[in-house]
Short mmCIF file of C-alpha atoms and ligand atoms in Angstrom, two decimals:
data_model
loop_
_atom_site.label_atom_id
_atom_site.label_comp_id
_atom_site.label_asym_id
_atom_site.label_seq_id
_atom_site.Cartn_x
_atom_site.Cartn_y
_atom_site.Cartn_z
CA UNK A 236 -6.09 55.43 -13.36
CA UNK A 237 -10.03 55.08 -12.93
CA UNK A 238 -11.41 52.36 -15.90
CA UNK A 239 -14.51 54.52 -17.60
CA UNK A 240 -17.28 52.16 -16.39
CA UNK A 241 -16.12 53.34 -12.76
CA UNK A 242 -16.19 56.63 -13.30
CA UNK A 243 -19.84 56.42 -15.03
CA UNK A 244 -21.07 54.38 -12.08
CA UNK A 245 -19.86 57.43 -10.35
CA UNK A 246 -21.67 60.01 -11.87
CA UNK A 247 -24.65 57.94 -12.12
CA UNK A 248 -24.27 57.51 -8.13
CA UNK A 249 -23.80 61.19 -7.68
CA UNK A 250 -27.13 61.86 -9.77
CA UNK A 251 -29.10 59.11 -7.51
CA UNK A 252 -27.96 60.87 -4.87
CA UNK A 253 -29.09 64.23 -6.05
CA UNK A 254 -33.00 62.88 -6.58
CA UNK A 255 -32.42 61.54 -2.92
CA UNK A 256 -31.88 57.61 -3.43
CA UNK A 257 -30.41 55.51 -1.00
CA UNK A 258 -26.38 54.89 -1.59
CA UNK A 259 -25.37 51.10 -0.32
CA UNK A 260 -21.54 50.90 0.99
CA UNK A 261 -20.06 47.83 1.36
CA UNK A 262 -17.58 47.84 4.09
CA UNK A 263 -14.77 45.72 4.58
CA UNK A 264 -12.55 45.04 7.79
CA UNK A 265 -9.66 42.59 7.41
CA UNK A 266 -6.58 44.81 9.43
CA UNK A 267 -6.08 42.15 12.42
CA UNK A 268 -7.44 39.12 13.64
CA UNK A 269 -11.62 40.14 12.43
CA UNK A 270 -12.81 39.24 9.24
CA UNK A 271 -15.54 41.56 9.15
CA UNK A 272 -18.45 42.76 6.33
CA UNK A 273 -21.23 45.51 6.91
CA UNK A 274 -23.52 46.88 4.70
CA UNK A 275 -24.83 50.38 5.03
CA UNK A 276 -27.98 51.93 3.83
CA UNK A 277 -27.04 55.68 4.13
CA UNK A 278 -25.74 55.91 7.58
CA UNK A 279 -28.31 52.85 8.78
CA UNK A 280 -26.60 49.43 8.87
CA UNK A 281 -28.24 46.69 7.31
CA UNK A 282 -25.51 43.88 8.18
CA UNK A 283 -22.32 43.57 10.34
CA UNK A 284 -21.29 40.13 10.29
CA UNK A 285 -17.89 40.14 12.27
CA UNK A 286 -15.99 36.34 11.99
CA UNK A 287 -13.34 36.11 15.13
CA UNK A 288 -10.63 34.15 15.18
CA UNK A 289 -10.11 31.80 17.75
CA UNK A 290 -7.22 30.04 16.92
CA UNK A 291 -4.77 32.74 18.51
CA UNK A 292 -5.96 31.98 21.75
CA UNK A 293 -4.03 29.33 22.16
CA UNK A 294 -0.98 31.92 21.74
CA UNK A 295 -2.07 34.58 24.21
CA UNK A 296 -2.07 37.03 21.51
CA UNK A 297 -2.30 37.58 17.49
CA UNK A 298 -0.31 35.52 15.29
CA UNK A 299 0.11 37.39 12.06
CA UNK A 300 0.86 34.24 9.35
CA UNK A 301 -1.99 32.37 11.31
CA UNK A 302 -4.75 35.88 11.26
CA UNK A 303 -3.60 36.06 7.21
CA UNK A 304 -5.25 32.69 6.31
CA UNK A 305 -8.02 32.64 8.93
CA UNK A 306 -8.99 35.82 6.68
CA UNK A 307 -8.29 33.97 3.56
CA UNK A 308 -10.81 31.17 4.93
CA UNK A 309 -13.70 33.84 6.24
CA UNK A 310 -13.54 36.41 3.59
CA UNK A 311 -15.81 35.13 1.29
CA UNK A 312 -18.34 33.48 3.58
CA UNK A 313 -18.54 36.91 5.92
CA UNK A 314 -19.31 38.59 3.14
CA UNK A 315 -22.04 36.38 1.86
CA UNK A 316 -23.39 36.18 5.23
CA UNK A 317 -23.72 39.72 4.94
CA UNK A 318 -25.50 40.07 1.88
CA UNK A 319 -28.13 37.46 3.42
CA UNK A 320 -28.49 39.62 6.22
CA UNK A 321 -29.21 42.79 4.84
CA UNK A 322 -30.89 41.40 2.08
CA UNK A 323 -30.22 43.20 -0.95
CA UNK A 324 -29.12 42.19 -4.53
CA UNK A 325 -25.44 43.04 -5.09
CA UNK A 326 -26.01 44.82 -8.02
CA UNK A 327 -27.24 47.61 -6.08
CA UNK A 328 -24.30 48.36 -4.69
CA UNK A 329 -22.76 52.05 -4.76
CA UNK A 330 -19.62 51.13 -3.49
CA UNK A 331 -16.62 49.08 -1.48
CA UNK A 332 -15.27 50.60 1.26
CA UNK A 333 -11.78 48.56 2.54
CA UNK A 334 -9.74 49.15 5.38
CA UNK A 335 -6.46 50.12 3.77
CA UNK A 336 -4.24 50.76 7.15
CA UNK A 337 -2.92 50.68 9.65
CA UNK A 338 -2.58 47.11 11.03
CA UNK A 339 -1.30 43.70 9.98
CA UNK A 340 0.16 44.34 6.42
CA UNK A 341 -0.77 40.05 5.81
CA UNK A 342 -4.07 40.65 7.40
CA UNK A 343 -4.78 43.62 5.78
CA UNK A 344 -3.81 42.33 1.81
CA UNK A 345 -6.85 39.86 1.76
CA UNK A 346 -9.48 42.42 2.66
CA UNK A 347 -7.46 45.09 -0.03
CA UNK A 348 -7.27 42.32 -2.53
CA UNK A 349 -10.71 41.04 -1.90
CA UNK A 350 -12.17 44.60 -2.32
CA UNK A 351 -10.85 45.71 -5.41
CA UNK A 352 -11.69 42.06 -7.38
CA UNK A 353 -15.20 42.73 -6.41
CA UNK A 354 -14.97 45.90 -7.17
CA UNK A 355 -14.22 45.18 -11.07
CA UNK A 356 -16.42 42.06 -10.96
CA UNK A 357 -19.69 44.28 -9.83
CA UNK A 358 -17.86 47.74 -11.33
CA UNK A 359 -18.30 49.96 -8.70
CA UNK A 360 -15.71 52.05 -7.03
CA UNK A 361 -13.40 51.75 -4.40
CA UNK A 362 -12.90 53.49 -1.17
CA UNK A 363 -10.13 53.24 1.21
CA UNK A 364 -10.55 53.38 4.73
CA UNK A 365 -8.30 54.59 7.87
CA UNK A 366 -9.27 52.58 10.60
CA UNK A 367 -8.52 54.68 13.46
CA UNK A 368 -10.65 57.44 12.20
CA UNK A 369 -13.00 54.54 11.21
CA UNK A 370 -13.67 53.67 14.86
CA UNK A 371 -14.09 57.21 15.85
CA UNK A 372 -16.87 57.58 12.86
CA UNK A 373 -18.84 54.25 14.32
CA UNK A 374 -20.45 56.89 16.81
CA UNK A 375 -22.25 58.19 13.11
CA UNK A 376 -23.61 54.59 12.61
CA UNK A 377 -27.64 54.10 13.28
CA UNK A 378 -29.60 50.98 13.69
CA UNK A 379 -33.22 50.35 12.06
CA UNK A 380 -34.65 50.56 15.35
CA UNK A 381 -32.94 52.97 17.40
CA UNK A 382 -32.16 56.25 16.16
CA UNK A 383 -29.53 57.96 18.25
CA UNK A 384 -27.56 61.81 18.81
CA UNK A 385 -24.29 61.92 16.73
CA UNK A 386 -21.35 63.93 17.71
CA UNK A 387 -21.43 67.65 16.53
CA UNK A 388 -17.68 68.80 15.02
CA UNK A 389 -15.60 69.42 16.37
CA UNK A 390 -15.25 66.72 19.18
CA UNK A 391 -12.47 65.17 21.55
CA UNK A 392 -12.25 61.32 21.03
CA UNK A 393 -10.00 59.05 22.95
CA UNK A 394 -9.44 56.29 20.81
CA UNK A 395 -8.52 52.84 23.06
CA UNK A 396 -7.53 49.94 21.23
CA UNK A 397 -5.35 47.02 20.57
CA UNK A 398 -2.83 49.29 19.03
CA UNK A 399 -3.82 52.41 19.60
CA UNK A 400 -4.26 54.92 22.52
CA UNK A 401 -4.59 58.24 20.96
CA UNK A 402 -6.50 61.41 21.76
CA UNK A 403 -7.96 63.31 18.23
CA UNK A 404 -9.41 66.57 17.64
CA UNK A 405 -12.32 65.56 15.05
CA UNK A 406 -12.81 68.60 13.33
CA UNK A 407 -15.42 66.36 10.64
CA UNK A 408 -15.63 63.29 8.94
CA UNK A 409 -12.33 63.31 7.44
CA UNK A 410 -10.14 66.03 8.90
CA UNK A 411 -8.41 64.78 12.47
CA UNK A 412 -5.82 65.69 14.18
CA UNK A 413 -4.05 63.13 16.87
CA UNK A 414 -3.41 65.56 19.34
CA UNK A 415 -1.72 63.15 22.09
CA UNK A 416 -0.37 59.43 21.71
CA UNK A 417 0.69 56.50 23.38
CA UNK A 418 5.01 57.28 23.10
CA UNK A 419 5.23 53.57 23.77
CA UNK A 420 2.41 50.14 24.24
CA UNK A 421 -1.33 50.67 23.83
CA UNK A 422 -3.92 50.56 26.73
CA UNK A 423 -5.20 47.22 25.60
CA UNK A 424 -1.97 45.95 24.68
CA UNK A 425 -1.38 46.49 28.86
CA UNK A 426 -4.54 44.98 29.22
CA UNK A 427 -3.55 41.92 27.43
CA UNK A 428 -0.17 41.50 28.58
CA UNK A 429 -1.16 41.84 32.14
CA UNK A 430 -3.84 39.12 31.57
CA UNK A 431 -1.27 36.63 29.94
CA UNK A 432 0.73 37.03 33.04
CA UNK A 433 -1.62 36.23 35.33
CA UNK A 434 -2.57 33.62 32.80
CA UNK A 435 -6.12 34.63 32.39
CA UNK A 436 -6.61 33.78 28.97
CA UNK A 437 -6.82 35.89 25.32
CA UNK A 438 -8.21 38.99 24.80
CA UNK A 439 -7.28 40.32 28.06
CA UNK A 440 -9.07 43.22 28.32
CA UNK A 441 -13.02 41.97 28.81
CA UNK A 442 -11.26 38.96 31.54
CA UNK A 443 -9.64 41.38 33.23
CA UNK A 444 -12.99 43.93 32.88
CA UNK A 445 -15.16 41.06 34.35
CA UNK A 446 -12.82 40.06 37.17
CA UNK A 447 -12.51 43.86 38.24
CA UNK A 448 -16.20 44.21 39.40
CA UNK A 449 -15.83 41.98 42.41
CA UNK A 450 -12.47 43.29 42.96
CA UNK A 451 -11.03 46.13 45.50
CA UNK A 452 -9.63 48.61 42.60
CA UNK A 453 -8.01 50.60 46.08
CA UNK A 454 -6.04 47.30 47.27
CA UNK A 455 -2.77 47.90 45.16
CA UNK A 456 -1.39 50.99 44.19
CA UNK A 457 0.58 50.79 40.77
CA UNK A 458 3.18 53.35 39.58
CA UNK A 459 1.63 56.03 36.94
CA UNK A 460 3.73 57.29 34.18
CA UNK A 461 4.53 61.62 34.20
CA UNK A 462 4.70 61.69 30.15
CA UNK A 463 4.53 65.48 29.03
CA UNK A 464 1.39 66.85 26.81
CA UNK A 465 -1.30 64.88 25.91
CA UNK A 466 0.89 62.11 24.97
CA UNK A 467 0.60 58.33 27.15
CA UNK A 468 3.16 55.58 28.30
CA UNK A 469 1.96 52.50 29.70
CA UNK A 470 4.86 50.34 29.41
CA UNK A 471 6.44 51.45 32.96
CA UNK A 472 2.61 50.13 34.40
CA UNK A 473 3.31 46.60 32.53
CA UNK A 474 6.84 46.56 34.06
CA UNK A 475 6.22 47.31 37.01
CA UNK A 476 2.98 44.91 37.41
CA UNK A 477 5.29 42.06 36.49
CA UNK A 478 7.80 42.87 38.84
CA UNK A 479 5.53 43.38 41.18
CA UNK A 480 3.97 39.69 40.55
CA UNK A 481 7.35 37.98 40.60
CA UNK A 482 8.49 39.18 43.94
CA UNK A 483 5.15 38.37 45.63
CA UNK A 484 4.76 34.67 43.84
CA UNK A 485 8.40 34.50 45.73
CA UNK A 486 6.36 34.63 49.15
CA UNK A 487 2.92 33.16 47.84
CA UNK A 488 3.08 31.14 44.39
CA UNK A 489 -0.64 31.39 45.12
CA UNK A 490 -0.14 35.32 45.14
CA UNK A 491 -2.54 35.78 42.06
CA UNK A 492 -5.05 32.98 42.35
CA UNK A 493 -5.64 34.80 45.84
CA UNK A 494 -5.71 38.21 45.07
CA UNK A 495 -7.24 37.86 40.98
CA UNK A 496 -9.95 39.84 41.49
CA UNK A 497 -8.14 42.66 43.75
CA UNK A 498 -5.36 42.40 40.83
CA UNK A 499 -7.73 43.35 38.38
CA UNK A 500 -9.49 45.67 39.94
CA UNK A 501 -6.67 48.02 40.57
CA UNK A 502 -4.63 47.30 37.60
CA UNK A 503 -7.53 48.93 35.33
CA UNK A 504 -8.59 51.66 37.91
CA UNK A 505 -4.32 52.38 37.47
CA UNK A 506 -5.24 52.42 33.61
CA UNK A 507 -8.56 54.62 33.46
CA UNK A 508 -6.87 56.98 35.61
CA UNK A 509 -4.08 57.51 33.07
CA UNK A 510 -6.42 57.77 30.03
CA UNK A 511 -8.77 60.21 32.01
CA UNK A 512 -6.15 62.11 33.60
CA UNK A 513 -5.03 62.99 30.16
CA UNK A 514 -8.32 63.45 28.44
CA UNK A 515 -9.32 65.68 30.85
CA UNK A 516 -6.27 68.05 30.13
CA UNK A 517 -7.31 68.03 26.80
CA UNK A 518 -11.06 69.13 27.37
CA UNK A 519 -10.05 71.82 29.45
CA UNK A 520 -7.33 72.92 27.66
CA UNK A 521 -8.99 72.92 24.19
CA UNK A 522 -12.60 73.99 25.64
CA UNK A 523 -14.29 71.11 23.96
CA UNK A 524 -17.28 69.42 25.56
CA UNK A 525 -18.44 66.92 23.57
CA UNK A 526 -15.94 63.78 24.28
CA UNK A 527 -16.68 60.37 22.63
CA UNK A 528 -14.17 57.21 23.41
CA UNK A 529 -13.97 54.85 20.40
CA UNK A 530 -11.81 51.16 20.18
CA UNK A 531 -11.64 48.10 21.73
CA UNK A 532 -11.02 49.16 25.04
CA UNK A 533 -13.90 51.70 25.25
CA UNK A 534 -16.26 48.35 25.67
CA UNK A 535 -14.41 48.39 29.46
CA UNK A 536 -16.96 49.37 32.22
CA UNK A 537 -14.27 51.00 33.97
CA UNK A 538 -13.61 53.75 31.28
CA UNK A 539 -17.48 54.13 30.45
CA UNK A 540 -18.61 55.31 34.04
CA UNK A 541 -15.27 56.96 34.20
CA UNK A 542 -16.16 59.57 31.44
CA UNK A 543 -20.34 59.46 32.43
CA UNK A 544 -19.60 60.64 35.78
CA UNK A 545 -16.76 63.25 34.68
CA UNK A 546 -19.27 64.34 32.29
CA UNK A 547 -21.97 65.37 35.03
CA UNK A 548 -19.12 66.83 36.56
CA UNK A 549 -16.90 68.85 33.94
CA UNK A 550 -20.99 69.43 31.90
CA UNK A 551 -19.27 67.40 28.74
CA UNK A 552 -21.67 65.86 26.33
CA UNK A 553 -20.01 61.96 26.40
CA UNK A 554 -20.49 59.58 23.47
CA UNK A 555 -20.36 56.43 24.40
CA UNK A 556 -20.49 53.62 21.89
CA UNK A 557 -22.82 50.60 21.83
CA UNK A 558 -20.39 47.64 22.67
CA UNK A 559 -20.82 46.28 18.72
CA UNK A 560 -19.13 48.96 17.61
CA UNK A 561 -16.72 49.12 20.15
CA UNK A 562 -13.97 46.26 18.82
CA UNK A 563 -12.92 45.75 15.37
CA UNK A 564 -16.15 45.93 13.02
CA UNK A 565 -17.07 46.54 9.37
CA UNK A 566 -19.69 48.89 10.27
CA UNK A 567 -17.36 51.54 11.05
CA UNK A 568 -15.46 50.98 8.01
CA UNK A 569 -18.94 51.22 5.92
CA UNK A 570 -19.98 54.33 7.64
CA UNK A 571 -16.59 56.55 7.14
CA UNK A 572 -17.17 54.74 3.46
CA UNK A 573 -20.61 56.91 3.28
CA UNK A 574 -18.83 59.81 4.19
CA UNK A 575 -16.23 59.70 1.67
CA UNK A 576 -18.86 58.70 -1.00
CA UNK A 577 -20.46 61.56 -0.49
CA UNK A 578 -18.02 63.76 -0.73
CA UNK A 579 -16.52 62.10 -3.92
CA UNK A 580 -13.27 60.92 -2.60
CA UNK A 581 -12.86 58.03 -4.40
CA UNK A 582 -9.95 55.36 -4.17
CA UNK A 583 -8.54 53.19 -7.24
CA UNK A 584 -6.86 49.62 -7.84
CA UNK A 585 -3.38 50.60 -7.57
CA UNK A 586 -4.41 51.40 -3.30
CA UNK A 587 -1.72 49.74 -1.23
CA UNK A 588 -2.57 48.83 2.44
CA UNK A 589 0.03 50.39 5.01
CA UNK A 590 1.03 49.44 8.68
CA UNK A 591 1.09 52.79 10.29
CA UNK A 592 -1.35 55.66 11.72
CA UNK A 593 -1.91 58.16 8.50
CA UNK A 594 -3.85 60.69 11.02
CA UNK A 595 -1.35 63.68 10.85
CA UNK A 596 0.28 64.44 14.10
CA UNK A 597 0.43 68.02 15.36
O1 KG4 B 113 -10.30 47.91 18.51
P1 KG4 B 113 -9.91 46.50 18.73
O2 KG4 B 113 -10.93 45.43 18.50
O3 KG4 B 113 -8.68 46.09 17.86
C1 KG4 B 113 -7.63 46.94 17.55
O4 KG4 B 113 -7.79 47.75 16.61
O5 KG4 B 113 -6.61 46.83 18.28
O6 KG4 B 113 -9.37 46.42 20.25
C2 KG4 B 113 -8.97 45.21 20.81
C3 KG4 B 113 -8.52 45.51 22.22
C4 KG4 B 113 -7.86 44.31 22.91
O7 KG4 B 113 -6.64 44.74 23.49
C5 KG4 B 113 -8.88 43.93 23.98
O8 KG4 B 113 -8.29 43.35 25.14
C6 KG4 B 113 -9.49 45.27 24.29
O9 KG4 B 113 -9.63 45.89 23.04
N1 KG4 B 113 -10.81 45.15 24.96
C7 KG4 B 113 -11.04 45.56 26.22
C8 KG4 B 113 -12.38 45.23 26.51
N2 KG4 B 113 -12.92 44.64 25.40
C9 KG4 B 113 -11.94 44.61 24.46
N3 KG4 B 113 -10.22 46.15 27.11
C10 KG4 B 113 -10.73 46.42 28.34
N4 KG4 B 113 -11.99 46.11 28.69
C11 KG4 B 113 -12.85 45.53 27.82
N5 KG4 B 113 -14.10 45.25 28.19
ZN1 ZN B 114 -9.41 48.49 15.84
#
């Protein structure tokens, strides 16, 4: 149920917007191990102050009870922070937009929580947020300074992340289609488990990403997965590159402090060449040209001259996403906020956060 002062705040937002004032979102990211807050002037972002948690390196990976009360701890000075930043009075806020899923469910109840007290406190409405499609709709985010091209609907977007490796059919800003899927791990969950194996430290993927430039990505050949459709499987890779590791250490124990960079090198050309391979069946197939990447693992050198130079070849338009917005961020979850604002879909304070992809799968 809305309370009335929400729902008057809405109309009164809808007229501002109709005599062509500026709507300010509030976005909040709290699904893993981020505590992030933006603030959005229209599509422009005023703020993204993004709070990482170190404390799971230690663990080679996220620690859900831990990444629950490091968000408890940042929450409130993030979002300060971010206010400073952009420097604008609360009170003109239009409203909160909240990551509601998927993710951490722990992780994922502070930001919820958070959101909706402020919410009443200020009275302004809610918003809930996917934050897969959030990450694809960070290519719609502008800086003060820089004004870029946006994707035109409908686009292809290969969406790399921590827990994600999807391909979806953006038909606009709130109707997407996941078109092909990881059936099993997630390209940068590969990229960190590899890393922890070779003991390279936590996250994996930008180590492994910084090693691979002075590496020979032609000096080992890893196994690649036949998976039918559009759909992805990377844990027969991971496997594989641990077997492969235990029987040389059995010759060498120095075996990867020899070979790190080689290691690297070919263990994410292995991993482009899956998510291209597949990506490039679905441009041809569906006829699309304009292809963005989106996620964590998009921030990966590899993949970005991967899809540039396919792009002069295939004539795709590529979107390619400033490394900010690449990992977990608040600005995405502002801008997809904007979007829903405008179009009046509105959440309310009985939103629960959930663990799992709502993207519908064809
Ligand atoms: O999108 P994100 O911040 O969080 C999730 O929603 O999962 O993605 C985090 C993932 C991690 O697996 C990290 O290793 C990977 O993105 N990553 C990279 C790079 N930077 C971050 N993977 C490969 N190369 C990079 N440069
Ligand atoms: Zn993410």
């Amino acid at each position: 149920m809305m309370i009335p002062s929400v729902r008057n705040r809405i109309l009164k937002n809808f007229f501002f917007n109709f005599i062509k004032m500026s709507v300010y979102i509030l976005g909040i990211e709290s699904s893993c191990d981020d505590t992030s807050a933006a603030i959005m002037e229209d599509t422009t972002v005023l703020a993204n102050v993004i709070a990482n948690q170190e404390v799971h390196r230690q663990y080679g990976g996220v620690v859900p009870e831990l990444a629950s009360r490091a968000h408890q701890q940042n929450i409130v000075p993030v979002i300060s922070h971010a206010f400073q930043v952009a420097n604008i009075n609360k009170k003109n806020l239009s409203a909160i937009a909240f990551t509601r899923g998927p993710g951490l469910l722990g992780s994922l109840l502070v930001g919820v929580s958070f959101s909706k007290a402020l919410a009443i406190g200020l009275d302004v409405p809610l918003i809930e947020i996917d934050h897969i499609k959030a990450h694809i709709l960070a290519h719609f985010v502008q800086k003060k300074d820089k004004i870029k091209e946006v994707p035109e609907f409908p686009f292809l977007c290969l969406i790399v992340s921590g827990g994600h490796t999807q391909i979806v059919l953006v038909e606009d800003y709130d109707n997407m289609t996941v078109i092909g899927s990881t059936i099993d791990d997630a390209a940068g969950e590969t990229f960190d488990k590899a890393a922890k194996i070779m003991e390279l430290g936590y996250p994996g993927g930008p180590l492994i990403d910084k090693l691979a430039k002075i590496g020979d990505e032609n000096h080992f050949k890893f196994a690649k997965p036949h998976v039918a459709g559009y759909n992805y499987s990377f844990s027969g890779l991971k496997t594989s590159f641990l077997y492969f590791l235990r029987d040389e250490l059995k010759n060498n124990p120095a075996f990867i402090e020899d070979n790190k960079a080689d290691l690297c090198a070919s263990l994410q050309k292995t991993i482009i060449d899956i998510l291209i391979g597949k990506l490039m069946l679905a441009a041809k197939e569906t006829g699309i040209k304009s292809i963005a990447i989106a996620g964590g693992v998009s921030a990966n050198s590899g993949l970005r001259n991967a899809v540039i130079n396919l792009s002069e070849m295939y004539n795709w338009k590529p979107f390619i996403p400033e490394f900010e917005f690449t990992t977990d961020n608040a600005a995405m979850i502002a801008v997809a906020g904007y979007f829903k604002y405008m179009s009046g879909n509105f959440s309310n304070q009985t939103a629960k956060p959930y663990s799992k992809s709502s993207c519908k799968i064809k």
